[in-house]
């Protein structure tokens, strides 16, 4: 499996390191040709306006939309989540704009620039040894967005204690408002690789 990480701006290096720690081939994506042969894509945190503008400039918007239309897994963390969203409250900035979520940028304001929160995430049971329930995930939020609403096909994966949605999945699309690549807990990357990524199609029936 080969996973690309959008490497226009933001903390793409940390995602690549985590993928490599998990034994997955990972590469930086800056140009459409870098997307050849990818099985999935991660869009990292950073500054969504900058990442969006550079994605337009480097002709990456349509190839990423095509990849999503082909049902390849795409995960947006923080700024990446903003870029995936269909609706960011009318702000004028370039988006991939396909995931049926309404996102509010900088939802915690200037007073709370960054914080950590313990999230209970039932979906991480899929990457927890059998018979054990998943430990809480310590999520790092940095000038974070939140999800204000989700469409009918979207599964909410994690909320803050007050009910604010901070992680969601729509088929092969995953969105997290926080930064799993900045912690030593690799479960969200494992979840993306093993649960969101579709199993490879059987070749000539030999794999069945
Ligand atoms: N506040 C940033 C934005 O709106 C996102 C922050 C992040 O990715 N950590 O683009």
PDB file of C-alpha atoms and ligand atoms in Angstrom:
ATOM      1  CA  UNK A   1       0.000   0.000   0.000  1.00  0.00           C
ATOM      2  CA  UNK A   2       1.297   3.453  -0.913  1.00  0.00           C
ATOM      3  CA  UNK A   3      -0.131   6.538   0.784  1.00  0.00           C
ATOM      4  CA  UNK A   4       0.536  10.101  -0.327  1.00  0.00           C
ATOM      5  CA  UNK A   5       0.656  13.087   2.003  1.00  0.00           C
ATOM      6  CA  UNK A   6      -0.188  16.494   0.554  1.00  0.00           C
ATOM      7  CA  UNK A   7       3.068  18.379   1.106  1.00  0.00           C
ATOM      8  CA  UNK A   8       2.282  21.974   0.141  1.00  0.00           C
ATOM      9  CA  UNK A   9       2.399  23.432   3.660  1.00  0.00           C
ATOM     10  CA  UNK A  10       1.791  22.277   7.216  1.00  0.00           C
ATOM     11  CA  UNK A  11       2.878  19.223   9.161  1.00  0.00           C
ATOM     12  CA  UNK A  12       3.104  16.668   6.366  1.00  0.00           C
ATOM     13  CA  UNK A  13       6.484  15.336   7.569  1.00  0.00           C
ATOM     14  CA  UNK A  14       4.977  14.072  10.823  1.00  0.00           C
ATOM     15  CA  UNK A  15       2.307  12.093   8.924  1.00  0.00           C
ATOM     16  CA  UNK A  16       4.963  10.553   6.707  1.00  0.00           C
ATOM     17  CA  UNK A  17       6.991   9.517   9.751  1.00  0.00           C
ATOM     18  CA  UNK A  18       3.972   7.826  11.340  1.00  0.00           C
ATOM     19  CA  UNK A  19       3.115   5.981   8.121  1.00  0.00           C
ATOM     20  CA  UNK A  20       6.708   4.748   7.828  1.00  0.00           C
ATOM     21  CA  UNK A  21       6.699   3.651  11.477  1.00  0.00           C
ATOM     22  CA  UNK A  22       3.683   1.533  10.564  1.00  0.00           C
ATOM     23  CA  UNK A  23       5.629   0.010   7.689  1.00  0.00           C
ATOM     24  CA  UNK A  24       3.643   1.747   4.963  1.00  0.00           C
ATOM     25  CA  UNK A  25       5.196   3.280   1.858  1.00  0.00           C
ATOM     26  CA  UNK A  26       4.571   7.045   2.075  1.00  0.00           C
ATOM     27  CA  UNK A  27       5.408   9.858  -0.309  1.00  0.00           C
ATOM     28  CA  UNK A  28       5.079  13.646  -0.492  1.00  0.00           C
ATOM     29  CA  UNK A  29       2.530  14.981  -2.972  1.00  0.00           C
ATOM     30  CA  UNK A  30       3.267  18.362  -4.563  1.00  0.00           C
ATOM     31  CA  UNK A  31       2.370  17.775  -8.192  1.00  0.00           C
ATOM     32  CA  UNK A  32      -0.307  15.720  -9.973  1.00  0.00           C
ATOM     33  CA  UNK A  33       2.363  13.214 -11.108  1.00  0.00           C
ATOM     34  CA  UNK A  34       3.141  12.460  -7.448  1.00  0.00           C
ATOM     35  CA  UNK A  35      -0.351  10.961  -7.184  1.00  0.00           C
ATOM     36  CA  UNK A  36       0.307   8.157  -9.672  1.00  0.00           C
ATOM     37  CA  UNK A  37      -0.225   4.763  -8.085  1.00  0.00           C
ATOM     38  CA  UNK A  38      -1.419   6.058  -4.717  1.00  0.00           C
ATOM     39  CA  UNK A  39      -3.826   3.955  -2.655  1.00  0.00           C
ATOM     40  CA  UNK A  40      -4.802   6.841  -0.385  1.00  0.00           C
ATOM     41  CA  UNK A  41      -4.057  10.426   0.569  1.00  0.00           C
ATOM     42  CA  UNK A  42      -3.671  12.405   3.789  1.00  0.00           C
ATOM     43  CA  UNK A  43      -4.202  16.176   3.809  1.00  0.00           C
ATOM     44  CA  UNK A  44      -2.367  17.544   6.867  1.00  0.00           C
ATOM     45  CA  UNK A  45      -2.918  20.399   9.273  1.00  0.00           C
ATOM     46  CA  UNK A  46      -1.488  23.806   8.554  1.00  0.00           C
ATOM     47  CA  UNK A  47      -3.183  26.855   7.113  1.00  0.00           C
ATOM     48  CA  UNK A  48      -6.165  25.864   4.993  1.00  0.00           C
ATOM     49  CA  UNK A  49      -6.172  29.066   2.910  1.00  0.00           C
ATOM     50  CA  UNK A  50      -2.520  28.571   1.957  1.00  0.00           C
ATOM     51  CA  UNK A  51      -2.884  24.837   1.277  1.00  0.00           C
ATOM     52  CA  UNK A  52      -6.025  25.458  -0.822  1.00  0.00           C
ATOM     53  CA  UNK A  53      -4.422  28.213  -2.901  1.00  0.00           C
ATOM     54  CA  UNK A  54      -1.307  26.123  -3.542  1.00  0.00           C
ATOM     55  CA  UNK A  55      -3.459  23.112  -4.472  1.00  0.00           C
ATOM     56  CA  UNK A  56      -5.162  25.266  -7.124  1.00  0.00           C
ATOM     57  CA  UNK A  57      -1.825  26.641  -8.342  1.00  0.00           C
ATOM     58  CA  UNK A  58      -0.291  23.157  -8.681  1.00  0.00           C
ATOM     59  CA  UNK A  59      -3.399  21.673 -10.396  1.00  0.00           C
ATOM     60  CA  UNK A  60      -4.053  19.234  -7.577  1.00  0.00           C
ATOM     61  CA  UNK A  61      -7.744  19.944  -6.925  1.00  0.00           C
ATOM     62  CA  UNK A  62      -9.177  17.846  -9.775  1.00  0.00           C
ATOM     63  CA  UNK A  63      -6.809  14.863  -9.268  1.00  0.00           C
ATOM     64  CA  UNK A  64      -7.766  14.776  -5.573  1.00  0.00           C
ATOM     65  CA  UNK A  65     -11.500  14.967  -6.433  1.00  0.00           C
ATOM     66  CA  UNK A  66     -10.993  12.171  -8.968  1.00  0.00           C
ATOM     67  CA  UNK A  67      -9.262  10.032  -6.360  1.00  0.00           C
ATOM     68  CA  UNK A  68     -12.208  10.559  -4.003  1.00  0.00           C
ATOM     69  CA  UNK A  69     -14.679   9.711  -6.794  1.00  0.00           C
ATOM     70  CA  UNK A  70     -12.726   6.462  -7.308  1.00  0.00           C
ATOM     71  CA  UNK A  71     -13.419   5.670  -3.632  1.00  0.00           C
ATOM     72  CA  UNK A  72      -9.799   5.803  -2.595  1.00  0.00           C
ATOM     73  CA  UNK A  73      -9.377   6.758   1.075  1.00  0.00           C
ATOM     74  CA  UNK A  74      -8.667  10.403   1.851  1.00  0.00           C
ATOM     75  CA  UNK A  75      -8.117  11.737   5.376  1.00  0.00           C
ATOM     76  CA  UNK A  76      -8.067  15.419   6.305  1.00  0.00           C
ATOM     77  CA  UNK A  77      -6.621  16.473   9.669  1.00  0.00           C
ATOM     78  CA  UNK A  78      -7.408  19.989  10.918  1.00  0.00           C
ATOM     79  CA  UNK A  79      -6.733  22.288   7.913  1.00  0.00           C
ATOM     80  CA  UNK A  80      -7.100  19.153   5.755  1.00  0.00           C
ATOM     81  CA  UNK A  81     -10.558  18.611   7.235  1.00  0.00           C
ATOM     82  CA  UNK A  82     -11.520  22.199   6.350  1.00  0.00           C
ATOM     83  CA  UNK A  83     -10.422  21.593   2.759  1.00  0.00           C
ATOM     84  CA  UNK A  84     -12.462  18.373   2.520  1.00  0.00           C
ATOM     85  CA  UNK A  85     -15.677  20.005   3.787  1.00  0.00           C
ATOM     86  CA  UNK A  86     -18.605  20.852   1.535  1.00  0.00           C
ATOM     87  CA  UNK A  87     -19.536  23.879   3.638  1.00  0.00           C
ATOM     88  CA  UNK A  88     -17.302  26.158   5.741  1.00  0.00           C
ATOM     89  CA  UNK A  89     -19.934  28.794   6.417  1.00  0.00           C
ATOM     90  CA  UNK A  90     -19.559  30.741   3.218  1.00  0.00           C
ATOM     91  CA  UNK A  91     -15.883  31.677   3.567  1.00  0.00           C
ATOM     92  CA  UNK A  92     -14.281  32.299   0.204  1.00  0.00           C
ATOM     93  CA  UNK A  93     -11.267  29.983  -0.090  1.00  0.00           C
ATOM     94  CA  UNK A  94     -10.437  27.058  -2.386  1.00  0.00           C
ATOM     95  CA  UNK A  95     -11.702  23.682  -1.198  1.00  0.00           C
ATOM     96  CA  UNK A  96     -11.923  20.101  -2.371  1.00  0.00           C
ATOM     97  CA  UNK A  97     -15.441  20.527  -0.939  1.00  0.00           C
ATOM     98  CA  UNK A  98     -16.849  16.994  -1.165  1.00  0.00           C
ATOM     99  CA  UNK A  99     -17.438  15.698   2.349  1.00  0.00           C
ATOM    100  CA  UNK A 100     -20.951  16.294   3.632  1.00  0.00           C
ATOM    101  CA  UNK A 101     -19.953  18.177   6.770  1.00  0.00           C
ATOM    102  CA  UNK A 102     -20.352  21.788   7.881  1.00  0.00           C
ATOM    103  CA  UNK A 103     -17.088  23.014   9.383  1.00  0.00           C
ATOM    104  CA  UNK A 104     -16.325  26.130  11.392  1.00  0.00           C
ATOM    105  CA  UNK A 105     -12.724  27.322  11.200  1.00  0.00           C
ATOM    106  CA  UNK A 106     -10.858  28.511  14.293  1.00  0.00           C
ATOM    107  CA  UNK A 107     -13.814  27.441  16.394  1.00  0.00           C
ATOM    108  CA  UNK A 108     -12.072  27.890  19.741  1.00  0.00           C
ATOM    109  CA  UNK A 109     -11.072  31.490  19.064  1.00  0.00           C
ATOM    110  CA  UNK A 110      -7.867  33.259  19.977  1.00  0.00           C
ATOM    111  CA  UNK A 111      -8.223  32.735  23.723  1.00  0.00           C
ATOM    112  CA  UNK A 112      -7.726  28.971  23.449  1.00  0.00           C
ATOM    113  CA  UNK A 113      -5.083  28.587  20.780  1.00  0.00           C
ATOM    114  CA  UNK A 114      -4.338  24.981  21.521  1.00  0.00           C
ATOM    115  CA  UNK A 115      -5.335  22.330  24.024  1.00  0.00           C
ATOM    116  CA  UNK A 116      -5.514  18.596  24.567  1.00  0.00           C
ATOM    117  CA  UNK A 117      -8.650  16.585  25.214  1.00  0.00           C
ATOM    118  CA  UNK A 118      -9.289  12.944  26.069  1.00  0.00           C
ATOM    119  CA  UNK A 119     -11.665  11.478  23.519  1.00  0.00           C
ATOM    120  CA  UNK A 120     -13.558   8.265  23.829  1.00  0.00           C
ATOM    121  CA  UNK A 121     -13.610   6.747  20.346  1.00  0.00           C
ATOM    122  CA  UNK A 122     -15.582   3.498  19.972  1.00  0.00           C
ATOM    123  CA  UNK A 123     -14.393   3.133  16.354  1.00  0.00           C
ATOM    124  CA  UNK A 124     -10.825   2.597  17.598  1.00  0.00           C
ATOM    125  CA  UNK A 125     -11.961  -0.777  18.980  1.00  0.00           C
ATOM    126  CA  UNK A 126     -11.202  -2.023  15.460  1.00  0.00           C
ATOM    127  CA  UNK A 127      -7.486  -1.386  16.085  1.00  0.00           C
ATOM    128  CA  UNK A 128      -7.486  -2.521  19.729  1.00  0.00           C
ATOM    129  CA  UNK A 129      -6.594  -6.100  20.720  1.00  0.00           C
ATOM    130  CA  UNK A 130      -9.677  -8.339  20.881  1.00  0.00           C
ATOM    131  CA  UNK A 131     -11.527  -8.330  24.168  1.00  0.00           C
ATOM    132  CA  UNK A 132     -10.140  -4.938  25.233  1.00  0.00           C
ATOM    133  CA  UNK A 133     -12.067  -1.691  25.017  1.00  0.00           C
ATOM    134  CA  UNK A 134     -10.197   1.211  23.430  1.00  0.00           C
ATOM    135  CA  UNK A 135      -8.280   3.553  25.736  1.00  0.00           C
ATOM    136  CA  UNK A 136      -9.238   7.235  25.454  1.00  0.00           C
ATOM    137  CA  UNK A 137      -7.319   9.062  22.717  1.00  0.00           C
ATOM    138  CA  UNK A 138      -5.398  12.184  23.757  1.00  0.00           C
ATOM    139  CA  UNK A 139      -6.195  14.614  20.952  1.00  0.00           C
ATOM    140  CA  UNK A 140      -4.103  17.722  20.257  1.00  0.00           C
ATOM    141  CA  UNK A 141      -6.119  20.699  18.977  1.00  0.00           C
ATOM    142  CA  UNK A 142      -4.258  23.656  17.417  1.00  0.00           C
ATOM    143  CA  UNK A 143      -6.345  26.650  16.280  1.00  0.00           C
ATOM    144  CA  UNK A 144      -8.753  23.885  15.478  1.00  0.00           C
ATOM    145  CA  UNK A 145     -11.920  23.775  13.438  1.00  0.00           C
ATOM    146  CA  UNK A 146     -14.986  21.781  14.527  1.00  0.00           C
ATOM    147  CA  UNK A 147     -17.794  20.035  12.680  1.00  0.00           C
ATOM    148  CA  UNK A 148     -21.089  21.833  13.270  1.00  0.00           C
ATOM    149  CA  UNK A 149     -23.327  19.465  11.278  1.00  0.00           C
ATOM    150  CA  UNK A 150     -23.079  16.241   9.305  1.00  0.00           C
ATOM    151  CA  UNK A 151     -25.126  14.930   6.384  1.00  0.00           C
ATOM    152  CA  UNK A 152     -27.069  11.640   6.436  1.00  0.00           C
ATOM    153  CA  UNK A 153     -24.207   9.468   5.111  1.00  0.00           C
ATOM    154  CA  UNK A 154     -21.720  10.690   7.694  1.00  0.00           C
ATOM    155  CA  UNK A 155     -20.831   8.776  10.851  1.00  0.00           C
ATOM    156  CA  UNK A 156     -19.725  10.799  13.880  1.00  0.00           C
ATOM    157  CA  UNK A 157     -16.626   9.131  15.385  1.00  0.00           C
ATOM    158  CA  UNK A 158     -15.737  11.445  18.260  1.00  0.00           C
ATOM    159  CA  UNK A 159     -17.120  14.402  20.177  1.00  0.00           C
ATOM    160  CA  UNK A 160     -15.888  16.658  22.959  1.00  0.00           C
ATOM    161  CA  UNK A 161     -17.686  16.387  26.325  1.00  0.00           C
ATOM    162  CA  UNK A 162     -20.097  19.147  25.272  1.00  0.00           C
ATOM    163  CA  UNK A 163     -21.135  17.199  22.162  1.00  0.00           C
ATOM    164  CA  UNK A 164     -19.051  19.179  19.638  1.00  0.00           C
ATOM    165  CA  UNK A 165     -18.145  16.875  16.745  1.00  0.00           C
ATOM    166  CA  UNK A 166     -14.385  16.526  16.172  1.00  0.00           C
ATOM    167  CA  UNK A 167     -14.082  13.389  14.013  1.00  0.00           C
ATOM    168  CA  UNK A 168     -16.294  11.897  11.328  1.00  0.00           C
ATOM    169  CA  UNK A 169     -16.275   9.444   8.463  1.00  0.00           C
ATOM    170  CA  UNK A 170     -18.197   9.301   5.209  1.00  0.00           C
ATOM    171  CA  UNK A 171     -17.354   6.043   3.455  1.00  0.00           C
ATOM    172  CA  UNK A 172     -13.752   6.390   2.317  1.00  0.00           C
ATOM    173  CA  UNK A 173     -13.426   9.938   3.690  1.00  0.00           C
ATOM    174  CA  UNK A 174     -12.123  10.592   7.198  1.00  0.00           C
ATOM    175  CA  UNK A 175     -11.967  13.958   8.961  1.00  0.00           C
ATOM    176  CA  UNK A 176     -10.376  14.814  12.304  1.00  0.00           C
ATOM    177  CA  UNK A 177     -10.264  18.316  13.794  1.00  0.00           C
ATOM    178  CA  UNK A 178      -7.148  17.400  15.791  1.00  0.00           C
ATOM    179  CA  UNK A 179      -3.607  16.183  15.010  1.00  0.00           C
ATOM    180  CA  UNK A 180      -3.021  12.447  15.610  1.00  0.00           C
ATOM    181  CA  UNK A 181       0.373  12.735  13.857  1.00  0.00           C
ATOM    182  CA  UNK A 182       1.692  14.855  16.746  1.00  0.00           C
ATOM    183  CA  UNK A 183       1.250  12.124  19.364  1.00  0.00           C
ATOM    184  CA  UNK A 184       2.839   8.726  19.853  1.00  0.00           C
ATOM    185  CA  UNK A 185      -0.532   7.030  19.654  1.00  0.00           C
ATOM    186  CA  UNK A 186      -0.755   5.593  16.136  1.00  0.00           C
ATOM    187  CA  UNK A 187      -4.306   4.271  16.330  1.00  0.00           C
ATOM    188  CA  UNK A 188      -5.926   6.838  14.039  1.00  0.00           C
ATOM    189  CA  UNK A 189      -3.382   6.074  11.319  1.00  0.00           C
ATOM    190  CA  UNK A 190      -3.994   2.355  11.852  1.00  0.00           C
ATOM    191  CA  UNK A 191      -7.731   2.975  11.640  1.00  0.00           C
ATOM    192  CA  UNK A 192      -7.299   4.896   8.377  1.00  0.00           C
ATOM    193  CA  UNK A 193      -5.090   2.185   6.880  1.00  0.00           C
ATOM    194  CA  UNK A 194      -7.084  -0.850   7.967  1.00  0.00           C
ATOM    195  CA  UNK A 195     -10.678   0.376   8.165  1.00  0.00           C
ATOM    196  CA  UNK A 196     -11.138   3.336   5.835  1.00  0.00           C
ATOM    197  CA  UNK A 197      -8.891   2.025   3.071  1.00  0.00           C
ATOM    198  CA  UNK A 198     -10.829  -0.506   1.051  1.00  0.00           C
ATOM    199  CA  UNK A 199      -9.385  -3.996   0.981  1.00  0.00           C
ATOM    200  CA  UNK A 200      -7.581  -4.614  -2.323  1.00  0.00           C
ATOM    201  CA  UNK A 201      -9.833  -6.067  -5.007  1.00  0.00           C
ATOM    202  CA  UNK A 202      -9.291  -9.791  -5.589  1.00  0.00           C
ATOM    203  CA  UNK A 203      -7.184 -10.504  -8.657  1.00  0.00           C
ATOM    204  CA  UNK A 204      -8.704 -13.127 -10.998  1.00  0.00           C
ATOM    205  CA  UNK A 205     -10.473 -14.629  -8.030  1.00  0.00           C
ATOM    206  CA  UNK A 206      -7.160 -15.942  -6.658  1.00  0.00           C
ATOM    207  CA  UNK A 207      -7.405 -14.059  -3.399  1.00  0.00           C
ATOM    208  CA  UNK A 208     -10.850 -15.294  -2.458  1.00  0.00           C
TER     209      UNK A 208
HETATM  210  N1  LIG B   1      -6.665  27.365  11.811  1.00  0.00           N
HETATM  211  C1  LIG B   1      -6.188  26.666  10.649  1.00  0.00           C
HETATM  212  C2  LIG B   1      -7.056  26.964   9.440  1.00  0.00           C
HETATM  213  O1  LIG B   1      -8.112  27.493   9.567  1.00  0.00           O
HETATM  214  C3  LIG B   1      -6.136  25.175  10.895  1.00  0.00           C
HETATM  215  C4  LIG B   1      -5.162  24.879  11.997  1.00  0.00           C
HETATM  216  C5  LIG B   1      -4.491  23.557  11.905  1.00  0.00           C
HETATM  217  O2  LIG B   1      -4.472  22.895  10.850  1.00  0.00           O
HETATM  218  N2  LIG B   1      -3.856  23.184  12.979  1.00  0.00           N
HETATM  219  O3  LIG B   1      -6.662  26.672   8.352  1.00  0.00           O
END
